[in-house]
Short mmCIF file of C-alpha atoms in Angstrom, two decimals:
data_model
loop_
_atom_site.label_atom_id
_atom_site.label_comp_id
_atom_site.label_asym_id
_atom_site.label_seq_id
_atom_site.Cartn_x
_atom_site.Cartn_y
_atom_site.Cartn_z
CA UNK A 1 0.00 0.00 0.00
CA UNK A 2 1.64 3.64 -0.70
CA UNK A 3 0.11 7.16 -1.32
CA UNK A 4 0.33 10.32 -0.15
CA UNK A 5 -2.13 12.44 2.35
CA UNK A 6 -5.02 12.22 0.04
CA UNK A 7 -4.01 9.37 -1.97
CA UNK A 8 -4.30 5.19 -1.37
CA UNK A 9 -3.43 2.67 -3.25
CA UNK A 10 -3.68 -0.88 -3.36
CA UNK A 11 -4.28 -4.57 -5.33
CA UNK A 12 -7.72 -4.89 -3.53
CA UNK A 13 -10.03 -2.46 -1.32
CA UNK A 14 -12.89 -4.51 0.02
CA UNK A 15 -15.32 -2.52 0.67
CA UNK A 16 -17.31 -4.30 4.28
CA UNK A 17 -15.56 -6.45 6.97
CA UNK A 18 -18.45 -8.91 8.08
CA UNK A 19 -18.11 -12.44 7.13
CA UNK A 20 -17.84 -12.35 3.13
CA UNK A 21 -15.05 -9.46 3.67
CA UNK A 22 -13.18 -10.63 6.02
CA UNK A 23 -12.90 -13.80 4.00
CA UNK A 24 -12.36 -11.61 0.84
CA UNK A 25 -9.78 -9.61 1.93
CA UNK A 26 -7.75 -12.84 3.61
CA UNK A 27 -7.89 -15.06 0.65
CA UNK A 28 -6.81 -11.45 -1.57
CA UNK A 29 -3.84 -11.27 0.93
CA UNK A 30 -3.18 -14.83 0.74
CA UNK A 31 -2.70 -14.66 -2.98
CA UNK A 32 -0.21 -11.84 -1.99
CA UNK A 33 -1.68 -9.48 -2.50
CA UNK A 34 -1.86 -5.57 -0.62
CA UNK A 35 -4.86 -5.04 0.47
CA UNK A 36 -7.35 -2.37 2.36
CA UNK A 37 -10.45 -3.58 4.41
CA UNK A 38 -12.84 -0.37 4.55
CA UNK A 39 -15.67 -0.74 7.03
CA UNK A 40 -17.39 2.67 9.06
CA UNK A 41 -17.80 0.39 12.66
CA UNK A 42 -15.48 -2.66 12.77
CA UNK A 43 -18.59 -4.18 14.41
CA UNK A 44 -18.13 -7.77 14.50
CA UNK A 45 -19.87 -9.89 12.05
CA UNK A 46 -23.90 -9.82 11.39
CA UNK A 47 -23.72 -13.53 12.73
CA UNK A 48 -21.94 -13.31 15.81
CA UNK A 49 -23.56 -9.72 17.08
CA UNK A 50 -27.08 -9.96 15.81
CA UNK A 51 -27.90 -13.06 13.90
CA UNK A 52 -27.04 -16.45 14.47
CA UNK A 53 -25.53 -16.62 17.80
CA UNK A 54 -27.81 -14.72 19.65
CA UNK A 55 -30.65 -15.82 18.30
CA UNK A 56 -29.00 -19.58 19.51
CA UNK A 57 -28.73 -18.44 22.61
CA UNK A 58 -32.06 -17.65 23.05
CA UNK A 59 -33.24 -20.56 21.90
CA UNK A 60 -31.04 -22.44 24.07
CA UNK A 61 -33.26 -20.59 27.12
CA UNK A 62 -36.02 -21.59 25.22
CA UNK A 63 -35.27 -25.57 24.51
CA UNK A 64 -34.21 -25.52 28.84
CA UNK A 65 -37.87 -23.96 29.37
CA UNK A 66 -39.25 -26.81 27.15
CA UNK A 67 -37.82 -29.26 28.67
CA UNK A 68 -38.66 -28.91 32.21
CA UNK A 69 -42.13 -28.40 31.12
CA UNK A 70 -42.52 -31.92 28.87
CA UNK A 71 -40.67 -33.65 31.61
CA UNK A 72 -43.62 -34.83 33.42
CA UNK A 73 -43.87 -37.29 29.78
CA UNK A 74 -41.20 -39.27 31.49
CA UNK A 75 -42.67 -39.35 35.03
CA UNK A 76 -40.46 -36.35 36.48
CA UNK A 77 -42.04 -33.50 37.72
CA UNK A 78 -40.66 -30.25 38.66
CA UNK A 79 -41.71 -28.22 40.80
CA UNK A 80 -41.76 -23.80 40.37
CA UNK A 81 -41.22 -23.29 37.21
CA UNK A 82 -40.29 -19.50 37.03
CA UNK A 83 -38.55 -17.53 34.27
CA UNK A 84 -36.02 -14.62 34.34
CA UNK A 85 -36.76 -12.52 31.21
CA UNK A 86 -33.94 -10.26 32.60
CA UNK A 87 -31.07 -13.28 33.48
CA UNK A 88 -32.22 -14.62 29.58
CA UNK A 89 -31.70 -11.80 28.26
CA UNK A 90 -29.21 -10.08 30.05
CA UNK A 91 -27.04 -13.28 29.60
CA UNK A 92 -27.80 -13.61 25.60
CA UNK A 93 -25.98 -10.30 25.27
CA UNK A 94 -22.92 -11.62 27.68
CA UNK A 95 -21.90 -14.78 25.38
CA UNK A 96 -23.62 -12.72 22.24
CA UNK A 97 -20.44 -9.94 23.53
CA UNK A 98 -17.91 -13.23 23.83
CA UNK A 99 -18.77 -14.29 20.69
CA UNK A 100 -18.04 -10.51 18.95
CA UNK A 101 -15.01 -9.48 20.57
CA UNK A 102 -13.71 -12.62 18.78
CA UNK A 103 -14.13 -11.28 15.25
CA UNK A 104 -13.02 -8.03 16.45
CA UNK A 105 -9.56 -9.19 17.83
CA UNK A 106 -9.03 -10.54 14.63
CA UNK A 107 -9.12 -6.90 13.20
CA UNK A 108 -6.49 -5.91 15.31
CA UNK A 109 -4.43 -9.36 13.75
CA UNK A 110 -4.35 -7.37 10.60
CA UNK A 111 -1.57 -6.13 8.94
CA UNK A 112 -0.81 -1.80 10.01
CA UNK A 113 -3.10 0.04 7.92
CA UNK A 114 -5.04 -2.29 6.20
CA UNK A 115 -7.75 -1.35 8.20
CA UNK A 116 -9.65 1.77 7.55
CA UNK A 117 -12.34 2.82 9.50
CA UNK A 118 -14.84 4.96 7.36
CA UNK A 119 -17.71 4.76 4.18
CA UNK A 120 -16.85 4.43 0.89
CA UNK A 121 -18.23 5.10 -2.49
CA UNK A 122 -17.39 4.49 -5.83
CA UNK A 123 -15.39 7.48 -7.86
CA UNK A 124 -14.94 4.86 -11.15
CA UNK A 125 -14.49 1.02 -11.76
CA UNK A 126 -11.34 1.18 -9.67
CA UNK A 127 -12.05 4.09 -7.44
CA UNK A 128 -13.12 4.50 -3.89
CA UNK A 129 -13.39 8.19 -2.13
CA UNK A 130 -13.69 8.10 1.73
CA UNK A 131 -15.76 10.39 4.00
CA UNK A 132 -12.65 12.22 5.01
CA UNK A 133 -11.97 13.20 0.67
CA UNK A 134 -9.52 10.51 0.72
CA UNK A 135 -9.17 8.42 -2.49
CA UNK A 136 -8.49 4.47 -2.82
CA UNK A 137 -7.19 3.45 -6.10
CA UNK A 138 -7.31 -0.59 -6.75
CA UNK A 139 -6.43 -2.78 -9.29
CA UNK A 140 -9.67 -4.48 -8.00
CA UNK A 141 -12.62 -3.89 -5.60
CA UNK A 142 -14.84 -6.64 -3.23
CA UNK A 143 -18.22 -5.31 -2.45
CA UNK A 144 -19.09 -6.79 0.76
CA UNK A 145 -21.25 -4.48 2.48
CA UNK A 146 -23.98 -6.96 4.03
CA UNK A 147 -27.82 -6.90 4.55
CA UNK A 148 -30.20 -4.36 7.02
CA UNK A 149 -33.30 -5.20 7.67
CA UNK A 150 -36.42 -3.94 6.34
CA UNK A 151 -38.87 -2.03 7.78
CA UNK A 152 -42.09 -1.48 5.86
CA UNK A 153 -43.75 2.02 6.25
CA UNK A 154 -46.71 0.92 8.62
CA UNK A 155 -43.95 0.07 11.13
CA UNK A 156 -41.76 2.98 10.80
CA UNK A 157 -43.32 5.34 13.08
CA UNK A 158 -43.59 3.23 15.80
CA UNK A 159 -40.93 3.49 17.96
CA UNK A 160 -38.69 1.50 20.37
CA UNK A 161 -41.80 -1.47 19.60
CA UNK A 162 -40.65 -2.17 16.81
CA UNK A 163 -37.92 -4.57 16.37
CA UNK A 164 -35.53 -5.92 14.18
CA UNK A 165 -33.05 -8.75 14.46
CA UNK A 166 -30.90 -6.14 15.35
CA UNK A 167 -32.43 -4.60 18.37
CA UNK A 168 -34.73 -7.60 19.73
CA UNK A 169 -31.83 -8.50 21.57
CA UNK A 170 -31.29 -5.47 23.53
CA UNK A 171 -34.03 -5.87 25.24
CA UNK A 172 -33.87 -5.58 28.99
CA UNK A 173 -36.61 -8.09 29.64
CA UNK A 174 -38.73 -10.25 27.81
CA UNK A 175 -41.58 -8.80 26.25
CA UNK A 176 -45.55 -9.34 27.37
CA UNK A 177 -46.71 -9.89 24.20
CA UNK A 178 -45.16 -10.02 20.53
CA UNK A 179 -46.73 -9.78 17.11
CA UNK A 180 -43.85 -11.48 14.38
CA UNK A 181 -44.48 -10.28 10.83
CA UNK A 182 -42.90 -12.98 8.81
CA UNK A 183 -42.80 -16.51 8.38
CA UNK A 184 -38.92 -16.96 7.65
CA UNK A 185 -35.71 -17.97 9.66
CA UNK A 186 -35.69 -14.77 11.68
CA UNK A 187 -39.12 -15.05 12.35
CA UNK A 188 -39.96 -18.49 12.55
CA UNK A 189 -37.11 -19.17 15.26
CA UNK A 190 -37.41 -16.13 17.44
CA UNK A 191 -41.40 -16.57 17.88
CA UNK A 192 -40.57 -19.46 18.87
CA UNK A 193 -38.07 -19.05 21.07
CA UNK A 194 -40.32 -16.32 22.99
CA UNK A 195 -43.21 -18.50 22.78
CA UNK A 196 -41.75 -21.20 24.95
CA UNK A 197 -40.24 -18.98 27.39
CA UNK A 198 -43.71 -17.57 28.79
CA UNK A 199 -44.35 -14.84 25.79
CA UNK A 200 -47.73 -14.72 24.03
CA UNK A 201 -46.53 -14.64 20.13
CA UNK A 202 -49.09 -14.09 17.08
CA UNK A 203 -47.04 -14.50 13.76
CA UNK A 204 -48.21 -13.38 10.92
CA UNK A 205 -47.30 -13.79 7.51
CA UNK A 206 -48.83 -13.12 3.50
CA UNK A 207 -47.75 -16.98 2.59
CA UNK A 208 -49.90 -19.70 3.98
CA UNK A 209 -46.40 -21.57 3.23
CA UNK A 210 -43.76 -21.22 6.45
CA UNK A 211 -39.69 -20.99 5.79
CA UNK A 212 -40.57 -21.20 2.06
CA UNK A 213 -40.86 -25.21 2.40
CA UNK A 214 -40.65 -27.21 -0.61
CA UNK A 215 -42.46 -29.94 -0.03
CA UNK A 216 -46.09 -29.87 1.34
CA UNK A 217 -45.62 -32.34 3.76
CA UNK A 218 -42.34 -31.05 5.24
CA UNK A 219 -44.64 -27.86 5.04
CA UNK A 220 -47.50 -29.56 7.44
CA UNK A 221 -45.08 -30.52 9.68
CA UNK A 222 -43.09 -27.32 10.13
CA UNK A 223 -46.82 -25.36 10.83
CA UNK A 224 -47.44 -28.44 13.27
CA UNK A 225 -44.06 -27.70 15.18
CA UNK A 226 -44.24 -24.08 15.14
CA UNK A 227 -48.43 -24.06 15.96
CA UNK A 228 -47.66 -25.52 19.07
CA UNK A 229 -46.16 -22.18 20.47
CA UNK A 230 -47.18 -19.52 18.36
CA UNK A 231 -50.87 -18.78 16.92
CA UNK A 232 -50.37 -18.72 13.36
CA UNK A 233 -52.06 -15.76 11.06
CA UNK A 234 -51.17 -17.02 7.15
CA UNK A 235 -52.66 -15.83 3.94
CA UNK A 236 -53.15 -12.35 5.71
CA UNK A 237 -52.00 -8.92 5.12
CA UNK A 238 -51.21 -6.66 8.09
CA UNK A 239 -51.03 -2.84 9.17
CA UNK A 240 -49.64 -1.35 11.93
CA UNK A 241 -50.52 1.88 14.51
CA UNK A 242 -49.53 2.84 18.34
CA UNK A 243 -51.71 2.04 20.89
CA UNK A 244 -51.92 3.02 24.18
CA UNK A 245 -49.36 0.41 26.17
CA UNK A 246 -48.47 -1.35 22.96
CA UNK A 247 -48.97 -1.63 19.16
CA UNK A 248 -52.20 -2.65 17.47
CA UNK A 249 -51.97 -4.80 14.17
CA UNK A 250 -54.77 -5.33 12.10
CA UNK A 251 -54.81 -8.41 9.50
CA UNK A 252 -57.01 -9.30 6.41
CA UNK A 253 -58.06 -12.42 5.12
CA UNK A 254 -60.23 -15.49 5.70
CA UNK A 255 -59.87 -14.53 9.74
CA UNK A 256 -59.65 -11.03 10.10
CA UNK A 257 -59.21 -9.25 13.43
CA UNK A 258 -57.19 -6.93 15.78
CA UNK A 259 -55.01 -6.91 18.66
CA UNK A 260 -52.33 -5.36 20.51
CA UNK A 261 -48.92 -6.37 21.32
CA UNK A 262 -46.53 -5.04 23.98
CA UNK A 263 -43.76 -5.70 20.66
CA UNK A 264 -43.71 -6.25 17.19
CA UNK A 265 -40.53 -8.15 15.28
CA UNK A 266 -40.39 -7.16 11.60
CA UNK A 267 -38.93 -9.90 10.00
CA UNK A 268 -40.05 -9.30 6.53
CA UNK A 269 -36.39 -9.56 4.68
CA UNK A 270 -32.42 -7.83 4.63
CA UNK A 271 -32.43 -5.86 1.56
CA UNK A 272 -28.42 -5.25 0.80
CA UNK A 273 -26.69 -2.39 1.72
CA UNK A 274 -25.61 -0.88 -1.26
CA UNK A 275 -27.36 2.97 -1.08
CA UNK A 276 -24.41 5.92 -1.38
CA UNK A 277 -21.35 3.68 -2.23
CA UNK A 278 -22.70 5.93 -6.13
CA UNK A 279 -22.60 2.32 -7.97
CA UNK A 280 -23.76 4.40 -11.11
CA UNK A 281 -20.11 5.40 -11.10
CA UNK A 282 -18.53 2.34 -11.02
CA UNK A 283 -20.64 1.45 -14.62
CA UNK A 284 -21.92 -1.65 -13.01
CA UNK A 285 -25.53 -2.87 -14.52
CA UNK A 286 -27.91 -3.38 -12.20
CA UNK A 287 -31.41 -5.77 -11.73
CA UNK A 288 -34.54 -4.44 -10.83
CA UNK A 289 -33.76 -3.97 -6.95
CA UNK A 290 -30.32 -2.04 -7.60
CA UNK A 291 -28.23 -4.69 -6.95
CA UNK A 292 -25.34 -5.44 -9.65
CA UNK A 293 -25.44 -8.53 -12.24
CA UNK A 294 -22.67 -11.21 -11.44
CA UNK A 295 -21.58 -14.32 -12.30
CA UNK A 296 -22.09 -16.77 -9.13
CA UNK A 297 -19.15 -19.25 -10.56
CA UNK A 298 -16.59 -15.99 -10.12
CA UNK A 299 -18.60 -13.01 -7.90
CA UNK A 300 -17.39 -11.07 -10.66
CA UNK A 301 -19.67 -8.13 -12.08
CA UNK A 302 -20.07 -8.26 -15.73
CA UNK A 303 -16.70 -7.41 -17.01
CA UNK A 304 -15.54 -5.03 -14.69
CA UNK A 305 -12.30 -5.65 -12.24
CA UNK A 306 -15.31 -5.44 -8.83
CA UNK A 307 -16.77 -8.52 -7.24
CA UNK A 308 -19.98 -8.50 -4.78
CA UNK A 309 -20.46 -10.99 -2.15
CA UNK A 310 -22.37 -12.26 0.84
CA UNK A 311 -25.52 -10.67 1.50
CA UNK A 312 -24.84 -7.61 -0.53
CA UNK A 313 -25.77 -9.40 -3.75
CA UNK A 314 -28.83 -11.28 -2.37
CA UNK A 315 -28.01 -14.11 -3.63
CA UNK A 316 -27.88 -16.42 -0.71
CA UNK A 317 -28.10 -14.76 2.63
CA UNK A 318 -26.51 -17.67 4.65
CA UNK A 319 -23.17 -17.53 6.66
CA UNK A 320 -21.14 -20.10 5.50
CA UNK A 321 -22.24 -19.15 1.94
CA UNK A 322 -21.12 -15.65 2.79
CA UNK A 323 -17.83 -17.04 3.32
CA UNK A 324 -17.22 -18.39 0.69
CA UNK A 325 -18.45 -16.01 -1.70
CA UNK A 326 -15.83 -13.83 -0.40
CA UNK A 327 -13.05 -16.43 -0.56
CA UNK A 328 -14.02 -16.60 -4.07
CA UNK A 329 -14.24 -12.97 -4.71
CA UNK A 330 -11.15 -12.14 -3.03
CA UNK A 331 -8.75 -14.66 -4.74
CA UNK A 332 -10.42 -13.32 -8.07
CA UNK A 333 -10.09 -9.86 -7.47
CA UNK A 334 -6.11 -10.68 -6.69
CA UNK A 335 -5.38 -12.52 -9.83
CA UNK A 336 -7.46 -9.98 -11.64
CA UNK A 337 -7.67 -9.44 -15.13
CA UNK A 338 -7.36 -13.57 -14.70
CA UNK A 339 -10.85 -15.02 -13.20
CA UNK A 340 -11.11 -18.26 -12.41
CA UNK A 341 -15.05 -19.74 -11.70
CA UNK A 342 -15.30 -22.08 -8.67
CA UNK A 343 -17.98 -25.56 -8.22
CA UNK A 344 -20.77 -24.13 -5.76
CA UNK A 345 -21.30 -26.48 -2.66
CA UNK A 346 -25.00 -28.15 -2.58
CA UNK A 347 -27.36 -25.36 -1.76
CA UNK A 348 -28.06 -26.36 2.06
CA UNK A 349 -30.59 -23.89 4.50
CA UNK A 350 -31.49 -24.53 8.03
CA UNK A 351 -34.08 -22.81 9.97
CA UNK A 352 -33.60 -23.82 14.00
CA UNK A 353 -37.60 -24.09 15.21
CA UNK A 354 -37.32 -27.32 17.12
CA UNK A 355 -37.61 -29.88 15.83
CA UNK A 356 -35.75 -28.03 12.86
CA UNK A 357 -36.62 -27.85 9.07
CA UNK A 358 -33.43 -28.18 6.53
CA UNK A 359 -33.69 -27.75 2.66
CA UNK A 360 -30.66 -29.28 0.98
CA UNK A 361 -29.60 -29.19 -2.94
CA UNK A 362 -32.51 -29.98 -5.91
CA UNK A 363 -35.82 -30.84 -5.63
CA UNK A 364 -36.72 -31.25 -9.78
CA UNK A 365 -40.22 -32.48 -10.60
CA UNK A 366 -39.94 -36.01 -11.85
CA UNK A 367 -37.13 -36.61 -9.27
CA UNK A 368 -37.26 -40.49 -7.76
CA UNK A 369 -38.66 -39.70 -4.09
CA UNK A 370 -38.29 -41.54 -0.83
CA UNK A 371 -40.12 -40.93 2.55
CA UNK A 372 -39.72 -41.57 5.91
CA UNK A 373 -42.08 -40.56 8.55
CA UNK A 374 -40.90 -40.07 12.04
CA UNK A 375 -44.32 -39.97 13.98
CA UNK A 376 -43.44 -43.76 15.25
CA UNK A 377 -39.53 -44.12 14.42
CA UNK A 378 -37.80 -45.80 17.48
CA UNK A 379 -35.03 -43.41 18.65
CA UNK A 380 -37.91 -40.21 18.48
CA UNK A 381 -40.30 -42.22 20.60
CA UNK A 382 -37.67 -42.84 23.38
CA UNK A 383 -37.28 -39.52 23.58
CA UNK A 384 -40.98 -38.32 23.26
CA UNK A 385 -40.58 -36.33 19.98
CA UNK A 386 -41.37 -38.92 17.23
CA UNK A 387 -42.73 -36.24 15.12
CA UNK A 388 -42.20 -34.76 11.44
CA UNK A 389 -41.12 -36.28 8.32
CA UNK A 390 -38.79 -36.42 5.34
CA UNK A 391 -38.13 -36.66 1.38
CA UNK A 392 -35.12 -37.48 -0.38
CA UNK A 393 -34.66 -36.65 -4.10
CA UNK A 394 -32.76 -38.63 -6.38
CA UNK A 395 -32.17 -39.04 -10.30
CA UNK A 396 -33.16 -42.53 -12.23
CA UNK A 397 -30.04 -44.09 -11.07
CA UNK A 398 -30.71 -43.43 -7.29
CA UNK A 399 -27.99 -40.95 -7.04
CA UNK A 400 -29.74 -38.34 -4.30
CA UNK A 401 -30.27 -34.65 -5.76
CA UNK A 402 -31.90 -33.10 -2.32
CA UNK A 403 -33.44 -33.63 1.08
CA UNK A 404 -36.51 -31.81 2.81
CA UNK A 405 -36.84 -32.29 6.13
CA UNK A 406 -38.61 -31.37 9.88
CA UNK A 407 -37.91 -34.19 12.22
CA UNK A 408 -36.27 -34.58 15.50
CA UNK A 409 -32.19 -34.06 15.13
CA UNK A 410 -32.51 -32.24 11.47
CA UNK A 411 -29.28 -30.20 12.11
CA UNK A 412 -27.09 -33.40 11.81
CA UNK A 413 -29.57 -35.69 9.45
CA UNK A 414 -29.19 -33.37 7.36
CA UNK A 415 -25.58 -33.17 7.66
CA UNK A 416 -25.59 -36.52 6.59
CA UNK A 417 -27.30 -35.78 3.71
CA UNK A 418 -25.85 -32.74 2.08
CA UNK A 419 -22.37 -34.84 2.65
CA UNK A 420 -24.16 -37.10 0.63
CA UNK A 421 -25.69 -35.33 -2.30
CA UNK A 422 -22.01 -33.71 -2.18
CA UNK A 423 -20.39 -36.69 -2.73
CA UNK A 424 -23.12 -38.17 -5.68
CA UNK A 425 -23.66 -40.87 -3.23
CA UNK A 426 -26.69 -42.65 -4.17
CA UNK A 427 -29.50 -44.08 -1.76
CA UNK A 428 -27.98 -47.71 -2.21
CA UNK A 429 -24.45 -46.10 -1.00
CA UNK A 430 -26.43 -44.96 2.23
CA UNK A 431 -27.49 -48.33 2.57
CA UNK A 432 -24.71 -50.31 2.40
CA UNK A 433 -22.72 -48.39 5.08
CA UNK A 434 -23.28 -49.25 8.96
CA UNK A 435 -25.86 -47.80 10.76
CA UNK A 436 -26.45 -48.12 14.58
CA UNK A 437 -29.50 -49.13 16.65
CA UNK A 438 -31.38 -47.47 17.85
CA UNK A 439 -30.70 -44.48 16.46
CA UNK A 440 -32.41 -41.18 14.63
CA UNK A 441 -30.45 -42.20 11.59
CA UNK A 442 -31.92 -45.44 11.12
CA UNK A 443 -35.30 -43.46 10.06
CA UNK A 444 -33.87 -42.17 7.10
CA UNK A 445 -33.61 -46.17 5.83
CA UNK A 446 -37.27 -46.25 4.27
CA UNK A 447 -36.54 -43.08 2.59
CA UNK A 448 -33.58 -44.54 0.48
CA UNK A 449 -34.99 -48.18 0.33
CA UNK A 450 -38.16 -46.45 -1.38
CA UNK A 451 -35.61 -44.60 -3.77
CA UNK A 452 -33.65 -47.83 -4.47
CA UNK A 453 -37.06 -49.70 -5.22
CA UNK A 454 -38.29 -46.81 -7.83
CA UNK A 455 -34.32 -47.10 -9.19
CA UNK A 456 -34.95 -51.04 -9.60
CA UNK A 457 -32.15 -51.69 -7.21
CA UNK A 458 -32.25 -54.73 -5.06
CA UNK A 459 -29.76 -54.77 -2.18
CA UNK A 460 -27.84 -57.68 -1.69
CA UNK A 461 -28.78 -60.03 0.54
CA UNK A 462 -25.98 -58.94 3.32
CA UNK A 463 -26.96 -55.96 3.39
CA UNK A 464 -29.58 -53.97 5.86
CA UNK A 465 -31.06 -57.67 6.73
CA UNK A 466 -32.08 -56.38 10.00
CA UNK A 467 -34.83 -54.34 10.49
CA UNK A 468 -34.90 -53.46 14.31
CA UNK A 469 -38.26 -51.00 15.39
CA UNK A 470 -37.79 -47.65 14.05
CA UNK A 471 -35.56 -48.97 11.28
#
């Protein structure tokens, strides 16, 4: 990096240091190149401050809660039951504050002056100004500027009761009451999380469909889950307007009515942040929403020597997606004019209601399918959650494509099965490796023997022999 008082330069500015910049700029500096991260707060990352591990954490309170109260299932009864919406909150933002000052000390790991704290906007393709006049020239630029969340105008005006994913958690106590305006991640696993510790939750949401599930069954079973804590308002639309004490929201729709909240979450969707960094001037073109085209094999925009990636090109708003987006960005952006395109992983989302849905790779009409149902599976009924179901997807020669599923121990099921579709594993594959008794993975075997029948694949006589309850 060299200049003079009003001048920068540099291989690659990235332009954002959450998680798709700081991978960005370390795989740029990795390819040795000189770089200059460019960020107006240093923050932490959206993840660890006010998305994924917080919202954990309060689900964490919120599974403990559960548990004590479904205990009596198994003959134990506790006694006094009484929540701390102060200690749960108050110790969310403790381990949510352990969690950030992680990704900050890694700022200060950085080499001297690659960090620079301010905005930036584009002067040209490979020009940044700062908010002090100070100009970045780069060889190549990563936009990485992240995601806010929205906030539709009948909830503007409404003050401190209105909350984001980015305020929810600063709240001293937990709230009487909460209306959630959205059926997805943010909104599906925070109502409920307050639902089960003590809150009254109403979400509400314009799909009759929650966490955009693929398949209808999956779907049932997620609105089964989620019903159990929340009272669900689909198919409606929804304004907004103080009330005395609270907020009142008003729906449409085949059950219209009115209430008031103590809170409303607005969890309607994180546009990206891309207002005043003057993308005009870079000569970027742009979709309908503003945000540039790009290739997703190289992050690159059109021609130009700028990549986008994580949640500012709203592509895929996940974390580890995020991450590597900007690994890819970055290393292009080093070797620039030379742009290499990388293999996507399997497209994998998980939303953490409890149990937890997952949506993993393809689900293409025609696909082979295979079921399992886990109302009765063996493992789940020890446990008293033998609930939910799921569908594999798989070409003519068995070889699995995708996975849908909401049953108990989803996060590492579907583990399994993203590994799998990874891999081009087919159902038989599954099959033939070991599986232990009893166990939650056993209920995956109809699934893939239903695939392998449909694929006119007998297994060999060796194999899977035993079928044990719940297998």
């Amino acid at each position: 990096m060299s200049g003079d008082q009003g001048r920068l330069t540099c291989d690659v500015a990235v332009i954002g240091a959450g998680t798709a910049g700081i991978a960005a700029e370390a795989a740029a500096r990795k390819q040795g190149a000189c770089t200059l991260l460019i960020d107006p707060e240093f923050r932490g990352t959206l993840c660890a401050s006010t998305g994924c591990m917080p919202s954990k954490l309060l689900l964490a309170a919120a599974h403990a809660a559960h548990d004590i109260r479904r205990a009596p299932v198994f003959g134990i009864h506790p006694e006094g039951l009484r929540i701390d919406g102060k200690a749960v909150m108050q110790r969310v933002r403790d381990e949510r504050d352990h969690f950030v000052r992680a990704t900050r000390e890694s700022f200060d790991k950085l080499p001297v002056g690659t960090a620079i704290r301010s905005r930036a906007r584009f002067a040209g393709p490979n020009s940044l100004v700062l908010e002090d006049g100070r100009r970045i020239e780069a060889k190549a630029i990563v936009i990485a500027t992240g995601s806010s969340p929205q906030m539709p105008a009948p909830f503007c005006d409404l003050g401190p009761r209105a909350l984001t994913n980015e305020t929810i958690f600063e709240l001293p106590d937990l709230p009487e009451s909460l209306a959630v305006i959205g059926g997805g991640p943010i909104g599906l696993e925070l109502a409920q999380a307050m639902g089960r510790l003590g809150v009254t939750v109403t979400l509400f949401d314009k799909a009759t469909t929650l966490g955009k599930a693929r398949d209808p069954q999956v779907a049932e079973a997620l609105k089964q889950v989620v019903g159990r804590d929340v009272t669900l308002k689909l198919g409606c639309d929804t304004t907004a307007a103080a009330a005395k004490d609270g907020v009142r929201i008003d729906w449409s729709g085949e059950y219209s009515g009115s209430a008031v909240f103590s809170h409303v979450l607005v969890a309607v969707g994180r546009p990206p942040n891309l207002d005043g960094l003057d993308l005009d001037k870079a000569g970027l073109t742009l979709d309908d929403h503003g945000t540039p085209l790009f290739n997703r094999q190289t992050l690159q925009c059109g021609d130009a020597p700028i990549f986008i990636a994580g949640d500012a090109d709203a592509d895929v708003p996940l974390l580890h997606e995020a991450s590597d987006e900007g690994a890819i960005a970055g290393a292009n952006a080093a070797q620039f004019p030379v742009v290499t395109p990388d293999r996507r992983k399997t497209a994998f989302s998980m939303i953490f209601t409890d149990p937890a849905h997952a949506s993993i790779g393809l689900a293409p009409e025609g696909a082979l399918t295979g079921r399992a149902d886990y109302s009765n599976q063996g493992r789940a009924r020890t446990e008293a959650r033998a609930e939910g179901c799921m569908v594999l997807h798989a070409d003519p020669q068995g070889r699995l494509l995708g996975a849908d599923l909401c049953t108990p121990g989803t996060e590492h099921l579907a583990h399994l099965l993203v590994w799998a579709v990874e891999r081009g594993l087919t159902a038989m594959d599954l099959l033939s490796l070991p599986f232990y008794h009893p166990t939650l993975e056993e209920g995956m075997k109809p699934a893939l023997r239903e695939i392998c029948a449909k694929a006119g694949q007998t297994q060999p006589a060796n194999q899977d022999s035993a079928c044990p309850p719940g297998a």
